[in-house]
Short mmCIF file of C-alpha atoms in Angstrom, two decimals:
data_model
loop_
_atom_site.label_atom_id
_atom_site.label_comp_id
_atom_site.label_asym_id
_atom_site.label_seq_id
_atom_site.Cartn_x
_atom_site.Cartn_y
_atom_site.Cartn_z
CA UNK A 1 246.90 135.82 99.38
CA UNK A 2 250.23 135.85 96.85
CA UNK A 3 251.88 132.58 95.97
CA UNK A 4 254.94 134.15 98.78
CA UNK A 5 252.50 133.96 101.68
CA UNK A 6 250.84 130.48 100.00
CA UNK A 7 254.33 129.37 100.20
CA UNK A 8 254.83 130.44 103.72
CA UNK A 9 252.10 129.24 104.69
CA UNK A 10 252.54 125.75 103.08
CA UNK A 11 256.55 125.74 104.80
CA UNK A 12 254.98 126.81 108.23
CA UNK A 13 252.62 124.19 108.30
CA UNK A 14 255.09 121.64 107.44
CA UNK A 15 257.61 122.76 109.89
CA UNK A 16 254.84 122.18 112.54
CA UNK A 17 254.17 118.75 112.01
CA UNK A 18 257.83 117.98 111.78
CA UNK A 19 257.89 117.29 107.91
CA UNK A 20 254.91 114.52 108.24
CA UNK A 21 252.29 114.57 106.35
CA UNK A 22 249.19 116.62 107.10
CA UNK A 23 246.00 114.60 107.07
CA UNK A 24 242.81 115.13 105.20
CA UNK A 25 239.00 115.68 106.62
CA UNK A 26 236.36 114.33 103.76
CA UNK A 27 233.54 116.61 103.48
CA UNK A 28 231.54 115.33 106.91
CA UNK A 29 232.25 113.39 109.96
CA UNK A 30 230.80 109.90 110.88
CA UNK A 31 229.72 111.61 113.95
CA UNK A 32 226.85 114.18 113.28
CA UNK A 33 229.61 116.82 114.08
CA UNK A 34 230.06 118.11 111.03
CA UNK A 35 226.95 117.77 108.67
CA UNK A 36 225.36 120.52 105.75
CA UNK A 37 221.79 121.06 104.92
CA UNK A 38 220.35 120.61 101.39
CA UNK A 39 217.26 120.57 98.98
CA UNK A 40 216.26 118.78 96.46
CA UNK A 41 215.47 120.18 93.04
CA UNK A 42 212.07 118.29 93.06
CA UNK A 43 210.99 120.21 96.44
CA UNK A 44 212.56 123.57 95.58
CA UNK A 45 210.37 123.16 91.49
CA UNK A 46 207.54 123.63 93.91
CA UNK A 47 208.46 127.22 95.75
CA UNK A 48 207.50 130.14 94.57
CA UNK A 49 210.53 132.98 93.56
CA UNK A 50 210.27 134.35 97.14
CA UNK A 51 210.11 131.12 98.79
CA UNK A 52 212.89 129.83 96.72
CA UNK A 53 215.31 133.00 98.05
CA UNK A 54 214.45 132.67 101.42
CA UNK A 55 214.88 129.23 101.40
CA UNK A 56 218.07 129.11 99.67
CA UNK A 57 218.77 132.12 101.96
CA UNK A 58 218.53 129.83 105.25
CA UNK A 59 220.52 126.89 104.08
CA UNK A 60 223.25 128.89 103.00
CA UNK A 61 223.21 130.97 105.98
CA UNK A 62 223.50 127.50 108.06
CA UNK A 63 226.42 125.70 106.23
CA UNK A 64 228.82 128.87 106.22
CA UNK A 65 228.25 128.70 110.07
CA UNK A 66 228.12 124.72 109.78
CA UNK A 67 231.42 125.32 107.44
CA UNK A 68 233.05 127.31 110.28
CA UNK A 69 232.38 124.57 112.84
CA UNK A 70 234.07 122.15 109.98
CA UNK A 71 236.78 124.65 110.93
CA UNK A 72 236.84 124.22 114.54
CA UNK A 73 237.04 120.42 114.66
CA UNK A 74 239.70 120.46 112.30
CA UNK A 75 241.35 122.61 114.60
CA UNK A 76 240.55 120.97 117.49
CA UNK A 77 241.73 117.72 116.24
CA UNK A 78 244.72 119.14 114.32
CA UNK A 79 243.71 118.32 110.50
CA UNK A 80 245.43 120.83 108.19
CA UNK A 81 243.33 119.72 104.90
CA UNK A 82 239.32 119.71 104.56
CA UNK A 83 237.80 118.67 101.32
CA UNK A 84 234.47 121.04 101.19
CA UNK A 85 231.59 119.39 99.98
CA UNK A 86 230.43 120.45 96.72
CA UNK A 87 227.09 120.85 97.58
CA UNK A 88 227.14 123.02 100.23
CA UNK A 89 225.25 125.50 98.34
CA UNK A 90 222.54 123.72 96.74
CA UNK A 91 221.43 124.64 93.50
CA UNK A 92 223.16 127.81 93.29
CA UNK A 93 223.87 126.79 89.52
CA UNK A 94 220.07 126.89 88.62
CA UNK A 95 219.05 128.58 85.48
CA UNK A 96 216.76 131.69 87.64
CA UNK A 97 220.18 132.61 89.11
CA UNK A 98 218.74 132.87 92.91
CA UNK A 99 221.28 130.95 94.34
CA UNK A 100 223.75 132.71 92.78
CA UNK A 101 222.29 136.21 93.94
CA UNK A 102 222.35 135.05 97.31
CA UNK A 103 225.71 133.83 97.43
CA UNK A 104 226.38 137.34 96.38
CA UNK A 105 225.18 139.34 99.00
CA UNK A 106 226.74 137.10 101.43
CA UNK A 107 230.49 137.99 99.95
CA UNK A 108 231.46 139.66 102.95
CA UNK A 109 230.41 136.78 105.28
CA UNK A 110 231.75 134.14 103.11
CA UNK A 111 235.25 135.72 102.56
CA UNK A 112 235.90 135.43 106.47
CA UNK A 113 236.32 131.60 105.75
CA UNK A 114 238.86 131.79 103.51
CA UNK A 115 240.67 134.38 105.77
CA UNK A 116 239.54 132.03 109.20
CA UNK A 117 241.33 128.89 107.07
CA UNK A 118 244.45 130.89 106.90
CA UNK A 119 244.75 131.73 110.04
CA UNK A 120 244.41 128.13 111.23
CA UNK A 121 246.58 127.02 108.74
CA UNK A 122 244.05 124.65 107.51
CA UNK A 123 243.93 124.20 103.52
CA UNK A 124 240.66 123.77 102.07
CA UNK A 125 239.88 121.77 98.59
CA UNK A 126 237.03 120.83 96.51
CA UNK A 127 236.34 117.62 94.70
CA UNK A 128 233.33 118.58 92.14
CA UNK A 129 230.69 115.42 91.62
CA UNK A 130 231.15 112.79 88.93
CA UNK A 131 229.00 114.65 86.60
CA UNK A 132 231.96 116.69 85.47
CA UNK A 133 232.94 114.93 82.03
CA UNK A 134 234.86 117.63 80.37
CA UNK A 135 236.03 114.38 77.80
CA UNK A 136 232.51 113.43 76.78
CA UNK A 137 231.36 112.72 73.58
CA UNK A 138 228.72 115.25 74.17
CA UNK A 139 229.45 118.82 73.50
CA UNK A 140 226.51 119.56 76.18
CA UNK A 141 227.88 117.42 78.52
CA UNK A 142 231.07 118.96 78.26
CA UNK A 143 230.03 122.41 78.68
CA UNK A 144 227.50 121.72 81.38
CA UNK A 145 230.98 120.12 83.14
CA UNK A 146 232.54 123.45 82.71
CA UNK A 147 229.62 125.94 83.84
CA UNK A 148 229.73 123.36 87.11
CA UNK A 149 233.41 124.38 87.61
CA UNK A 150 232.94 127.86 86.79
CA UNK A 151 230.46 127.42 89.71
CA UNK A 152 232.79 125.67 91.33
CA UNK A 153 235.53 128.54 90.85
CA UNK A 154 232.91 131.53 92.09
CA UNK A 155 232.40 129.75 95.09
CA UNK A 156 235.38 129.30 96.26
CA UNK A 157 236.43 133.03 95.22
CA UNK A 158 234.00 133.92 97.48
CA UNK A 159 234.92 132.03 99.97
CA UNK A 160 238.22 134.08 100.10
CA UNK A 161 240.02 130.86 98.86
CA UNK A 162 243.25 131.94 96.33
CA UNK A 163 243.04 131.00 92.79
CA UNK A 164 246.00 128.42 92.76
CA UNK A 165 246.46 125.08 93.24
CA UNK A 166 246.32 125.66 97.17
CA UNK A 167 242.74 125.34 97.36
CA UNK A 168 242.27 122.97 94.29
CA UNK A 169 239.56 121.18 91.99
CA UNK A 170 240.20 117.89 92.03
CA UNK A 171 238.39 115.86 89.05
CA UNK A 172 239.10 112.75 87.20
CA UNK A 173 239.75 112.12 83.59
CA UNK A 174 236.07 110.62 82.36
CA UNK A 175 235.34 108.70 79.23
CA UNK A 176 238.18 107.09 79.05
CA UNK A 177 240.42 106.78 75.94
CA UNK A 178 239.85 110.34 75.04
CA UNK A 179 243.56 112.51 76.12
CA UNK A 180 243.27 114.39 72.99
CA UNK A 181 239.67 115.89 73.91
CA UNK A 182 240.57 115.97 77.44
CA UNK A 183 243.83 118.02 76.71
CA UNK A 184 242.36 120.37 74.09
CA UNK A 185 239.52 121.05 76.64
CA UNK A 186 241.99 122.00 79.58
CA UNK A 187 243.71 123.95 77.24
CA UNK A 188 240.70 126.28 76.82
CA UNK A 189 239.45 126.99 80.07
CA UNK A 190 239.41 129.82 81.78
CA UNK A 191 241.77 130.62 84.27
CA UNK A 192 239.60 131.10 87.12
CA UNK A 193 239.53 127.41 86.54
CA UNK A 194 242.77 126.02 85.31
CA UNK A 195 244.61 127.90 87.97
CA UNK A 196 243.12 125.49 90.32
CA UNK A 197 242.00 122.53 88.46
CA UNK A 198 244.14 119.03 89.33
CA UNK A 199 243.35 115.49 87.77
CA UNK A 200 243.41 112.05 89.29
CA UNK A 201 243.76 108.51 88.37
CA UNK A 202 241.22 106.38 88.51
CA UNK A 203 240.54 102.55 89.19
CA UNK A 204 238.46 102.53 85.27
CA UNK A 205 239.04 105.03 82.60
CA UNK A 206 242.26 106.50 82.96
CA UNK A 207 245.37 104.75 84.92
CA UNK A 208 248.01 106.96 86.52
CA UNK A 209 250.35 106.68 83.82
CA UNK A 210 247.86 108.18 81.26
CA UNK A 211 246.62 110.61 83.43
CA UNK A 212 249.59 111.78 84.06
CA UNK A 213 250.77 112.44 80.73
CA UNK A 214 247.70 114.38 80.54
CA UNK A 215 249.16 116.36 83.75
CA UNK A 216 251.94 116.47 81.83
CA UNK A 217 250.65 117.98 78.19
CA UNK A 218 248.68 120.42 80.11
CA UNK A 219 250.85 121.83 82.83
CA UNK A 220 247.68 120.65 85.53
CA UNK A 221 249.09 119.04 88.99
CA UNK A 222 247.96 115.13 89.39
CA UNK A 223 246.24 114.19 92.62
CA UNK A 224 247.95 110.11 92.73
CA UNK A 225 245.40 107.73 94.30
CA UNK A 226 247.50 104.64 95.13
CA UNK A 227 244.26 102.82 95.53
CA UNK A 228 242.67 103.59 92.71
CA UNK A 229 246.51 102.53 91.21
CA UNK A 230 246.33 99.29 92.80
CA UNK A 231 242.84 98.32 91.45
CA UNK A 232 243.62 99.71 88.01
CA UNK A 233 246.79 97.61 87.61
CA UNK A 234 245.67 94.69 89.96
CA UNK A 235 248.44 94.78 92.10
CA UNK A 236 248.77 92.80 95.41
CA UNK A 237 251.03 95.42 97.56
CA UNK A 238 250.89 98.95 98.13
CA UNK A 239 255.10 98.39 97.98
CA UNK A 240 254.76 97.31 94.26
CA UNK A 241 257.60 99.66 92.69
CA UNK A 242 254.92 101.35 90.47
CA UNK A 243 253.48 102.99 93.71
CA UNK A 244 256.23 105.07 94.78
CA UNK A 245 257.26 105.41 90.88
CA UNK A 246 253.72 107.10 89.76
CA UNK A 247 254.18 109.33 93.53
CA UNK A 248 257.62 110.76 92.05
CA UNK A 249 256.12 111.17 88.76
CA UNK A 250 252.98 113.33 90.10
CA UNK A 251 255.26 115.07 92.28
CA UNK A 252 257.09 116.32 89.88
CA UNK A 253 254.14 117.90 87.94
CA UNK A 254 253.42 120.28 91.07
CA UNK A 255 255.00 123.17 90.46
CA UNK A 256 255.27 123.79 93.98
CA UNK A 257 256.18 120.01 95.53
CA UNK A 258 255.27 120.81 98.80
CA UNK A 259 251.21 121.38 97.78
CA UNK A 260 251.45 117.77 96.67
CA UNK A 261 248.40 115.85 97.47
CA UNK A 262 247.52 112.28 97.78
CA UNK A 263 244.75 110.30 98.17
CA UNK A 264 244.47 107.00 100.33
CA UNK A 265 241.80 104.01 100.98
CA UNK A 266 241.79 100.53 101.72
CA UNK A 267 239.22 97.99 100.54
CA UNK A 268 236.58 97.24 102.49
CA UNK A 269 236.54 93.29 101.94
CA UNK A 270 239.58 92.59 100.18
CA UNK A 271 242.83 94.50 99.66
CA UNK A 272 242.40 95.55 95.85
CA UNK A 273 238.07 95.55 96.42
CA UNK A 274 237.31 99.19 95.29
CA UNK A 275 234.97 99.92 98.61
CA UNK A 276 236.33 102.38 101.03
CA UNK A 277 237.07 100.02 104.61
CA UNK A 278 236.17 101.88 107.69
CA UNK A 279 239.73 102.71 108.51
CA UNK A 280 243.10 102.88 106.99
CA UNK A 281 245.06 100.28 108.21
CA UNK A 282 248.00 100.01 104.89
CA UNK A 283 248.97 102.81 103.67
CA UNK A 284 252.93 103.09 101.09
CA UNK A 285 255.73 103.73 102.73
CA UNK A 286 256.51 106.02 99.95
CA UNK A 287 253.62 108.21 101.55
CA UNK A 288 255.50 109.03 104.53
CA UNK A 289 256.91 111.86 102.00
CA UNK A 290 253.85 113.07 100.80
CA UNK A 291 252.90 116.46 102.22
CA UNK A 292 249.06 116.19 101.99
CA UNK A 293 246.66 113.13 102.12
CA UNK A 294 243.02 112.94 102.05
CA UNK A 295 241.82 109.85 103.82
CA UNK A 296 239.24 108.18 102.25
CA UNK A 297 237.38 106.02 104.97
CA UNK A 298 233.89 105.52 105.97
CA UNK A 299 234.81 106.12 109.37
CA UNK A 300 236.48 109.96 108.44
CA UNK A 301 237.93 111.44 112.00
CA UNK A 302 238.14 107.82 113.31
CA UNK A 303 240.44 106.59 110.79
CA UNK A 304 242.51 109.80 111.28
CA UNK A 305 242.56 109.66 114.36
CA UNK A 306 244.12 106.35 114.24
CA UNK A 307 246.54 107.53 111.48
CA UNK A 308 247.90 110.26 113.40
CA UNK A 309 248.08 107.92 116.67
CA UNK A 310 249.51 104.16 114.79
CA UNK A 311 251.23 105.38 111.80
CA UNK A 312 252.46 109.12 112.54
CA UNK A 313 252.80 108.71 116.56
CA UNK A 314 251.50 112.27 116.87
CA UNK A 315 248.37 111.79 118.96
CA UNK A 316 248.44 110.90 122.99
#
């Protein structure tokens, strides 16, 4: 798809919801609707080479089709932004390369999903696991981080997904007190990965004002997590004028504004406690501009659901 039709796309999607935001699935559902198979690398050790691609050959086989029944509830329940889980092909980064084999044969099959997300309109991300430290002390660590988004990167161009900034990789900074390392790294990746790579605050290591003038140095979009913001700075309002300062700021390192995503949770105890509550019952006015939001709650379409009913007034 060309950045024209992305941006199409994008204005399209916006123009149906009336210029509200567009509200993010997390990976599963807190029903059993939407749930993906995996192994562990202790059980698969055991399999023999055949086993081992027939077995990886099954569970793959079932999450695309579990992936295109992700698809269908978003649909059904009008969500325009899924965040893919990261494992939904198990150990397709292992060093005898069977995963990644399989994956390959299944091209054709897997590039209908990026084409079936287009045609719903629904924009899918990725959010690679916490073991992706490209600002580690360790020079293994760091390029173990980037072979998992090079990983990362071949999945989703085989899931038909368009190397920009549409269907992102969202990571955070990591050892914190390291921009230097952690800009000189960006700067060398490849751009099957920097085309799509995006960089969030977090509530330890790196605030939103240091991430983003790693955004900044690096020309890499910054994913603002007003949670995260709130716990970092120890704030006691999501109207604190930092909020909707650090949203403009991030904004304006999209080059495309209207891709802008946010994240949002509330704390499951306590306002600035940095456990994700069931629902989402505060969220910053400011956000009411925001294009895209993933909703980070335990309870997933039930906190949506209540989003799009109490706070957007879009559901019966």
């Amino acid at each position: 798809m060309t950045a024209v039709e992305l941006n199409n796309l994008s204005q399209t999607i916006l123009q149906g919801r009336s210029h509200q935001p567009n509200l993010g699935l997390v990976c599963v559902t807190s029903s059993q609707e939407v749930r993906f198979r995996t192994i562990t690398r202790t059980r698969y050790l055991k399999l023999s080479e055949s086993e081992r691609e027939n077995t990886l050959k099954d569970i793959y086989t079932d999450n695309v089709n579990r992936l295109h029944k992700a698809l269908s509830f978003c649909q059904q329940h009008d969500i325009k932004l899924y965040r893919a889980s990261s494992g939904l092909f198990p150990l397709n980064d292992w060093e005898d390369e069977i995963g990644a084999q399989v994956l390959e044969e299944m091209r054709d099959e897997l590039g209908k999903i990026g084409q079936r997300a287009i045609e719903l309109g629904i924009r899918i991300v990725l959010h690679p696991d916490q073991y992706v430290v490209i600002s580690s002390d360790s020079p293994a660590v760091v390029q173990s981080s980037i072979q998992i988004l090079q990983r990362h990167a071949k999945d989703l161009d085989l899931l038909g997904l368009p190397r920009s900034h549409w269907s992102l990789m969202n990571i955070h900074g990591g050892k914190a007190q390291r921009p230097e390392q952690l800009i000189q790294v960006v700067n060398e990746l490849p751009e099957e990965i920097k085309s799509r790579l995006t960089f969030e605050n977090d509530e330890y290591a790196y605030s939103a004002r240091e991430i983003l003038e790693v955004c900044q140095s690096t020309d890499i979009p910054m994913v603002f997590d007003a949670h995260h913001h709130i716990c970092h700075e120890k704030l006691s309002s999501y109207e604190d004028p930092s909020v909707a300062e650090m949203f403009y700021a991030a904004r304006d390192t999209w080059q495309n504004p209207d891709w802008q995503l946010v994240h949002i949770s509330n704390g499951e105890t306590a306002f600035s406690d940095r456990k994700h509550s069931n629902l989402i019952t505060s969220m910053p006015s400011v956000y009411r501009e925001a294009p895209w939001i993933e909703i980070e709650a335990k309870a997933k379409e039930d906190a949506i659901a209540l989003l799009q009913k109490v706070w957007l007034g879009t559901s019966s």
